[in-house]
Coordinates of C-alpha atoms in Angstrom, one line a residue:
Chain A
X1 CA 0.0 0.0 0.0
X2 CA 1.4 2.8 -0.9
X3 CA 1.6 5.7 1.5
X4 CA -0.6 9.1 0.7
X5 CA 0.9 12.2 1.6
X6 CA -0.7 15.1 3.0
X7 CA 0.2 17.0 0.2
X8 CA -1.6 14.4 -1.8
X9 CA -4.9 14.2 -0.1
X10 CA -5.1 18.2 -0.3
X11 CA -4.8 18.1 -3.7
X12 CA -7.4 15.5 -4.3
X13 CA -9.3 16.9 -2.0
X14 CA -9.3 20.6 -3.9
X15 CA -11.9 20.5 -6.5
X16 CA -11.0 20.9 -10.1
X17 CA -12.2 23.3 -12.5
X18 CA -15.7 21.9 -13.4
X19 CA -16.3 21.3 -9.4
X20 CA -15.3 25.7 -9.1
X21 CA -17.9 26.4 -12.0
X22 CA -20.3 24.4 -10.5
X23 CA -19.8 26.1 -6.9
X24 CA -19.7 29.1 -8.8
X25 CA -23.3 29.0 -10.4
X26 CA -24.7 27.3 -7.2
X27 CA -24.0 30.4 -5.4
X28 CA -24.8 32.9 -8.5
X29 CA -28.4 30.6 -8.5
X30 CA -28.5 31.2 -4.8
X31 CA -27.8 35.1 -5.2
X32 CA -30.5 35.3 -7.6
X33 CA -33.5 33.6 -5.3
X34 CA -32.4 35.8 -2.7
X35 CA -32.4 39.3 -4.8
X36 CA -35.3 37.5 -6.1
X37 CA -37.2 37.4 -2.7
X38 CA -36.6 40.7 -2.4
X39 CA -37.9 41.9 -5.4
X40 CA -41.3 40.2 -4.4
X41 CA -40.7 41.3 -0.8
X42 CA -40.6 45.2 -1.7
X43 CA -43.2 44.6 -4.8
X44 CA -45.6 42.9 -2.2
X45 CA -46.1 46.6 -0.8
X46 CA -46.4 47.4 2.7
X47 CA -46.7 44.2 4.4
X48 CA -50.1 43.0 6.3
X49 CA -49.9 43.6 9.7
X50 CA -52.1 40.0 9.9
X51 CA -49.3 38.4 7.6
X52 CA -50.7 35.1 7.9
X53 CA -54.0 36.1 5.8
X54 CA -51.8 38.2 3.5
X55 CA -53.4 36.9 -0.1
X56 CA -51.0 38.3 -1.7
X57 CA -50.6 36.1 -4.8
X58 CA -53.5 34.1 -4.4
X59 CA -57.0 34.3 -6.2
X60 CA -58.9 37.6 -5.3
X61 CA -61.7 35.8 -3.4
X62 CA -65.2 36.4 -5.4
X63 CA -68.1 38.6 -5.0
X64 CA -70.9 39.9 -6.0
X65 CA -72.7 43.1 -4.7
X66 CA -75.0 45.8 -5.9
X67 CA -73.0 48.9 -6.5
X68 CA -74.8 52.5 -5.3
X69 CA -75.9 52.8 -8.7
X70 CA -78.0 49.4 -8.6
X71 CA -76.0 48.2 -10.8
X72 CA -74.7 44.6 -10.6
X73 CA -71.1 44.7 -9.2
X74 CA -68.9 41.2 -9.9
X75 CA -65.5 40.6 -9.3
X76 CA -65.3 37.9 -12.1
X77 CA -67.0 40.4 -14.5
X78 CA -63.5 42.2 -14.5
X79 CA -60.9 39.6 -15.3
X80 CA -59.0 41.0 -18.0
X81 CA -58.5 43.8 -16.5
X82 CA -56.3 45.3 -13.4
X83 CA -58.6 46.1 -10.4
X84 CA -57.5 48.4 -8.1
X85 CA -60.2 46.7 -4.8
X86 CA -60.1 49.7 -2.1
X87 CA -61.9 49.4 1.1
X88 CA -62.5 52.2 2.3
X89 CA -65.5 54.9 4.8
X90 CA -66.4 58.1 5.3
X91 CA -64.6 58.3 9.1
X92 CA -62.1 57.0 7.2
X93 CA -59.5 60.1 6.8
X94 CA -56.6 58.4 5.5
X95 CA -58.9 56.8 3.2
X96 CA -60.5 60.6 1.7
X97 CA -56.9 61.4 0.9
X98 CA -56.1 58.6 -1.7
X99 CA -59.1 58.6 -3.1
X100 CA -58.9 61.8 -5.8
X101 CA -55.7 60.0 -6.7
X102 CA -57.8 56.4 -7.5
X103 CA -60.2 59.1 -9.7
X104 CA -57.7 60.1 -11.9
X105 CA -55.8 57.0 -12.2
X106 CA -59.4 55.6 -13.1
X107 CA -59.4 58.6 -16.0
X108 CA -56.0 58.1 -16.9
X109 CA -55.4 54.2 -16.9
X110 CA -58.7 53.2 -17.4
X111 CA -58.3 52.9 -21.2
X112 CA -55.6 50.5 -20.9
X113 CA -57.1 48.6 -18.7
X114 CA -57.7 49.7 -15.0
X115 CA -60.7 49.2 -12.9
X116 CA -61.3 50.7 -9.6
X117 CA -63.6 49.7 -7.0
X118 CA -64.4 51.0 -4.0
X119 CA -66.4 48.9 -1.1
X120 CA -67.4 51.1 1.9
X121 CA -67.0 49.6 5.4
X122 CA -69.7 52.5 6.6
X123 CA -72.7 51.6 8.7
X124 CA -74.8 54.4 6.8
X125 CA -75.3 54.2 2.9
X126 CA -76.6 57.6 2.9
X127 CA -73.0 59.1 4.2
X128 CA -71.5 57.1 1.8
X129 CA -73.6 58.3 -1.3
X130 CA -72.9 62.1 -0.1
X131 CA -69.2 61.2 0.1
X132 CA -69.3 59.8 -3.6
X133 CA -70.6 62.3 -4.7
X134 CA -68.6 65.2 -3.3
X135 CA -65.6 63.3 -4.3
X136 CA -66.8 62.7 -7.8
X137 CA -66.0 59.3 -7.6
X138 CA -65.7 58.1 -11.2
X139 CA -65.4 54.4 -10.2
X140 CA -68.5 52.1 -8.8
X141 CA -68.7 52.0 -4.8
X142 CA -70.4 49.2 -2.8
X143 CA -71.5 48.7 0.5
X144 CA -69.4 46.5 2.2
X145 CA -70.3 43.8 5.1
X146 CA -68.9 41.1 7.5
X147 CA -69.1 38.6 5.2
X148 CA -67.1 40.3 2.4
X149 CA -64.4 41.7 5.2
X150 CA -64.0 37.7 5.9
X151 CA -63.3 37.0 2.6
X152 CA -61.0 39.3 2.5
X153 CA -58.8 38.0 5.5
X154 CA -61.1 39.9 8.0
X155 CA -60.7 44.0 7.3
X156 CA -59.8 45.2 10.7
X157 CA -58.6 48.8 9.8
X158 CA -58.7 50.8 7.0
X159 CA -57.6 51.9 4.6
X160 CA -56.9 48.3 3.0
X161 CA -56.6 48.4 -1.0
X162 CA -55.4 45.4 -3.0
X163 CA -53.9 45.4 -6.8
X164 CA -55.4 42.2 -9.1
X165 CA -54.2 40.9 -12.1
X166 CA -55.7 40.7 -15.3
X167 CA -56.1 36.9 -14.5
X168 CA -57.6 37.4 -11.2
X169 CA -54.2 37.0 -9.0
X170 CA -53.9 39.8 -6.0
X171 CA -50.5 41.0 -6.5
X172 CA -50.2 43.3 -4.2
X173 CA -52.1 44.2 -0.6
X174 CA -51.3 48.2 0.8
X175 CA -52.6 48.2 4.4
X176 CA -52.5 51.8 6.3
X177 CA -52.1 55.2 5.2
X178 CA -49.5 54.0 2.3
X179 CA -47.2 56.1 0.3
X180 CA -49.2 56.5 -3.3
X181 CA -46.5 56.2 -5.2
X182 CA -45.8 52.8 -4.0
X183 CA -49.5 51.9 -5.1
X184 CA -48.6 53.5 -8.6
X185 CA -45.9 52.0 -9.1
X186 CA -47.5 48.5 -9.0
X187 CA -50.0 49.4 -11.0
X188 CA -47.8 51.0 -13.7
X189 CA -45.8 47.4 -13.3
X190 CA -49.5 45.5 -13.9
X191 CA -51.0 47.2 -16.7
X192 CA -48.6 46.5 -19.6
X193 CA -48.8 42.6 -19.1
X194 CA -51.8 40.6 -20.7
Chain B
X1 CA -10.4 46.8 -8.2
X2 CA -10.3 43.2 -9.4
X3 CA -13.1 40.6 -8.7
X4 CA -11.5 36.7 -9.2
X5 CA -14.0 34.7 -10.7
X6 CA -14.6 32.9 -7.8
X7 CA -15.1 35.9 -5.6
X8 CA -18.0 37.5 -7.8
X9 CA -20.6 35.3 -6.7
X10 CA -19.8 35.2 -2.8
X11 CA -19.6 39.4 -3.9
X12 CA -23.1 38.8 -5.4
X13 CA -24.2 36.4 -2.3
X14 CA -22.9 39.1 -0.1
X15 CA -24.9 42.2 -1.7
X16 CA -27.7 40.2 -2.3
X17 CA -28.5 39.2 1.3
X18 CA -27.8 42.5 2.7
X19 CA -30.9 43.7 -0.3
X20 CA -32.9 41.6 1.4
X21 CA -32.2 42.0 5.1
X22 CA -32.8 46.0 3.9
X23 CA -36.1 45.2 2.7
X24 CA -37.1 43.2 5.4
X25 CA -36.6 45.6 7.9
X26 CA -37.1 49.0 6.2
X27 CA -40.4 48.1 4.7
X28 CA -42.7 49.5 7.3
X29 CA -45.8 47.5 8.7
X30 CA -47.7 50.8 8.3
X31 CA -47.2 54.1 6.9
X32 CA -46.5 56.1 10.3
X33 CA -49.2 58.9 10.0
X34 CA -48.4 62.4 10.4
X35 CA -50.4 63.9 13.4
X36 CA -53.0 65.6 11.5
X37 CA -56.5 66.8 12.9
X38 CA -57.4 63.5 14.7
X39 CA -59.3 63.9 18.2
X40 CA -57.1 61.7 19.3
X41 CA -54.8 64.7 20.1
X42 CA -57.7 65.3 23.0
X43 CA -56.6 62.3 24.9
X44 CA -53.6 63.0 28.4
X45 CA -51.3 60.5 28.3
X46 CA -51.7 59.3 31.3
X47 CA -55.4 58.6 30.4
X48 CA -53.8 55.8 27.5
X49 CA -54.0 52.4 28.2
X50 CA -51.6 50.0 26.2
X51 CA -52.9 46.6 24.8
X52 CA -50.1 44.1 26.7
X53 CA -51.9 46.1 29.8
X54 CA -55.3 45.7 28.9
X55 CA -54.6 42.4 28.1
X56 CA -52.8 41.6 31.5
X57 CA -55.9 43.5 33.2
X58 CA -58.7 41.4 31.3
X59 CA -56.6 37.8 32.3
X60 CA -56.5 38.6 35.8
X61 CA -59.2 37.2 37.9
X62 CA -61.5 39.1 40.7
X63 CA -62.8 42.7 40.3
X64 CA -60.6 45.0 38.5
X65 CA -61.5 44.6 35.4
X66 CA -62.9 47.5 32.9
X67 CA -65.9 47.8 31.2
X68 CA -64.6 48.1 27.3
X69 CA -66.2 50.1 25.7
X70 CA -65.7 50.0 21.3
X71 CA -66.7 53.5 20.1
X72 CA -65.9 53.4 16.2
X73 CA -67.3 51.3 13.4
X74 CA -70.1 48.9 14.1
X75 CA -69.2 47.0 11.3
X76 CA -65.9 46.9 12.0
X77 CA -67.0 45.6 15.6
X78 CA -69.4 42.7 13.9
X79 CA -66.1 41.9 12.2
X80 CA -64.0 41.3 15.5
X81 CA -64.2 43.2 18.6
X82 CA -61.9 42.6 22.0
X83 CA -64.0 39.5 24.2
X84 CA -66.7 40.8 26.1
X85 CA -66.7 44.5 24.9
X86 CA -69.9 46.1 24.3
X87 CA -70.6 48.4 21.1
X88 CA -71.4 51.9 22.3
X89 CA -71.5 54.0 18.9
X90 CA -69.6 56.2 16.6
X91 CA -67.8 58.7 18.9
X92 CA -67.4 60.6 15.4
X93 CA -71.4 61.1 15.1
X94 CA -74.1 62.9 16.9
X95 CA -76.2 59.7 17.1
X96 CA -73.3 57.6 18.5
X97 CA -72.5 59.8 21.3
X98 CA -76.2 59.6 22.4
X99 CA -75.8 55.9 22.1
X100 CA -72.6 56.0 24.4
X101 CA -74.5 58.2 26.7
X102 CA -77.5 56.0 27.4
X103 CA -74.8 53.0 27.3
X104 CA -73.1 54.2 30.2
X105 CA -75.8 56.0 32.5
X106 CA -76.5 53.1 34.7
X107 CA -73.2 53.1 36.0
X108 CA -71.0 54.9 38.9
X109 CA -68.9 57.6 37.6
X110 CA -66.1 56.0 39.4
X111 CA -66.5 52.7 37.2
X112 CA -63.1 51.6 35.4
X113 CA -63.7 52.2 31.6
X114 CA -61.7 51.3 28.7
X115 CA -63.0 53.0 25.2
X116 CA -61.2 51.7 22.2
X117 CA -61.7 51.6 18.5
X118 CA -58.8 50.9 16.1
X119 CA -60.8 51.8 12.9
X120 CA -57.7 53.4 11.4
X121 CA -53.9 54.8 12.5
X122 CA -54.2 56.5 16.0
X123 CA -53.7 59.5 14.5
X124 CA -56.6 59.8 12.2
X125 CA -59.5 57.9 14.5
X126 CA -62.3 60.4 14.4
X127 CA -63.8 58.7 17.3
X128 CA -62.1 58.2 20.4
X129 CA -61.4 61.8 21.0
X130 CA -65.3 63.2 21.1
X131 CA -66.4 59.6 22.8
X132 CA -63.6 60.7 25.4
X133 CA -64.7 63.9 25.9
X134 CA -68.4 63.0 26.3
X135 CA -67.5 60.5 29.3
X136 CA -65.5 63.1 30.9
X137 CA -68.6 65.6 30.5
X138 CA -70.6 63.4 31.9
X139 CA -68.4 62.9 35.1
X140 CA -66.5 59.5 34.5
X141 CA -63.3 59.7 36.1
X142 CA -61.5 56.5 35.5
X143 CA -62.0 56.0 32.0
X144 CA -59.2 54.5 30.0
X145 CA -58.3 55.1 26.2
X146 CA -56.9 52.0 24.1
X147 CA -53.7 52.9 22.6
X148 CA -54.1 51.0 19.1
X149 CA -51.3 52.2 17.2
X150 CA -52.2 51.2 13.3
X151 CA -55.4 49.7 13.9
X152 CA -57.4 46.8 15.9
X153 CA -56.5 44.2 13.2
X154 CA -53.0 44.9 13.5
X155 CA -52.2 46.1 17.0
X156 CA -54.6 43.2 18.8
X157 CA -56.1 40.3 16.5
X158 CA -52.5 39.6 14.7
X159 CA -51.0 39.6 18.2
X160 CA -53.6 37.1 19.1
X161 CA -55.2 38.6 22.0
X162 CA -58.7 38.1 22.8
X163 CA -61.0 38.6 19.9
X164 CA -65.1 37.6 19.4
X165 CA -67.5 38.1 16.7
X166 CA -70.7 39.5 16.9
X167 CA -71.9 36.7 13.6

């Protein structure tokens, strides 16, 4: 038997160069997921304070109301298009604040493809329909109720506003008084993709 | 200066994990609301009540324990309100401080009250302030306001403190 130096065992040891490339792209892959996680982590908006009922990236749960207009309001009847969902009420004053900007994004996006709804977590329609109207809402408004705010991972503050995909997908969930530009800029990122 | 092959991805590793651990701790819960014209402003200090407190207060057994009091969103309350609270009307509306008035008249003005709401960031609550001042015009003298910093969702159910449903 022969006898191994240490020298010997190092060197069989160190890997060659196909065992340095493939260390190499393990960690580039590895670099990636994690700059990747962040990407999603800073698209994802500000994060729910109730994380484990985030839906971010899951199917916008369903509904169907009657909007202040009497019209019939579905979810489902928007796929295809992005839907800015904000829940929102009069007391609400965080709420009044982003809610010129929803108006003219719903003028200024709306051709290629935005949709905003409001649902009002008010006790009194008749507040709500005054608000609408002084606002100029351009953008149909429901009445919300416990059994929508459940579906929504329980509404527990406002204002709450979600971003969905033109196939339905909530990509984004904005709890709080939130920086606008954070909401634009996901919307800006959602509307070019079909 | 040079990058070795072999160094750029542990560079790359490096930069990217420090992205991330910037985004996990500089994206904010909430937006921190500027103080703005919320009633809250109304409220001493030493009148605010904070939820690991209330919380203690409401697990501990004998007398002691407040009568909670949610003056905001009804709603909001048949959503999730704190165990055993009682809803006692919009503080932010006429017809809701009547309704916390007649709520309250039955008891001694020395009773231990807690009102909270949580509709929205502590700042902005239209409520608590005018429900606050209406049980200290009517002679209450150990009422208590819940400090809910973003909201009730946030600052008590996520925490998992005591929550019911009026449904």
């Amino acid at each position: 038997m022969n006898a191994v130096t240490s020298q010997e065992i190092a060197r069989k040891a160190a890997p060659g160069p196909e065992a340095g490339h493939a260390r190499s792209f393990a960690l580039r892959r590895f670099a990636l997921t994690l700059l990747l996680v962040a990407a999603c982590l800073a698209a994802g908006g500000p994060r729910s304070a109730h994380a484990a009922t985030s839906l971010v990236h899951k199917r916008a749960p369903e509904f169907v109301r009657t909007d202040l207009g009497h019209k019939r309001l579905d979810l489902n009847a928007y796929r295809g298009k992005v839907v800015l969902l904000n829940f929102w009420a009069t007391w609400c004053a965080p709420c009044q604040v982003e809610m010129p900007s929803f108006v003219a994004w719903q003028k200024k996006y709306g051709p290629q493809g935005l949709q905003v709804i409001g649902i009002s977590l008010d006790d009194d329609p008749a507040l709500v329909r005054s608000l609408v109207g002084k606002l100029k809402l351009n953008y149909p408004v429901a009445m919300g109720d416990v059994k929508l705010g459940d579906l929504y991972g329980g509404v527990l503050g406002l204002p709450v506003t979600y971003l969905i995909d033109r196939h339905g997908m909530i990509q984004a969930e904005f709890q709080g008084e939130t920086d606008l530009n954070k909401i634009k800029t996901q919307l800006q990122f959602l509307l070019p993709s079909r | 200066m040079k990058f070795t092959f072999v160094s750029r991805p542990s560079v790359a590793v490096g930069l990217a994990t420090m992205v991330l651990l910037f985004v996990c701790t500089h994206c904010p819960a909430q937006f921190t609301p500027s103080t703005g014209p919320g009633s809250t402003n109304l409220i001493p200090q030493a009148q605010l009540i904070q939820p690991e407190e209330l919380v203690h207060l409401l697990q501990a057994t004998g007398t002691g324990k407040p009568l909670l009091l949610q003056v905001g969103s009804h709603l909001l309350f048949d959503e999730a309100h704190i165990t055993g609270s009682v809803y006692a009307g919009a503080g932010s509306q006429p017809t809701g401080l009547q309704q916390l008035q007649s709520t309250v008249a039955s008891f001694s003005k020395k009773k231990f009250i807690v009102l909270y709401c949580g509709c929205c960031p502590w700042d902005r609550c239209p409520n608590l302030g005018p429900a606050f001042k209406q049980m200290r015009d009517m002679g209450f003298s150990n009422v208590k306001v819940l400090y809910l910093a973003n909201n009730l969702g946030a600052d008590w159910v996520a925490k998992g403190y005591p929550v019911e449903r009026s449904h």
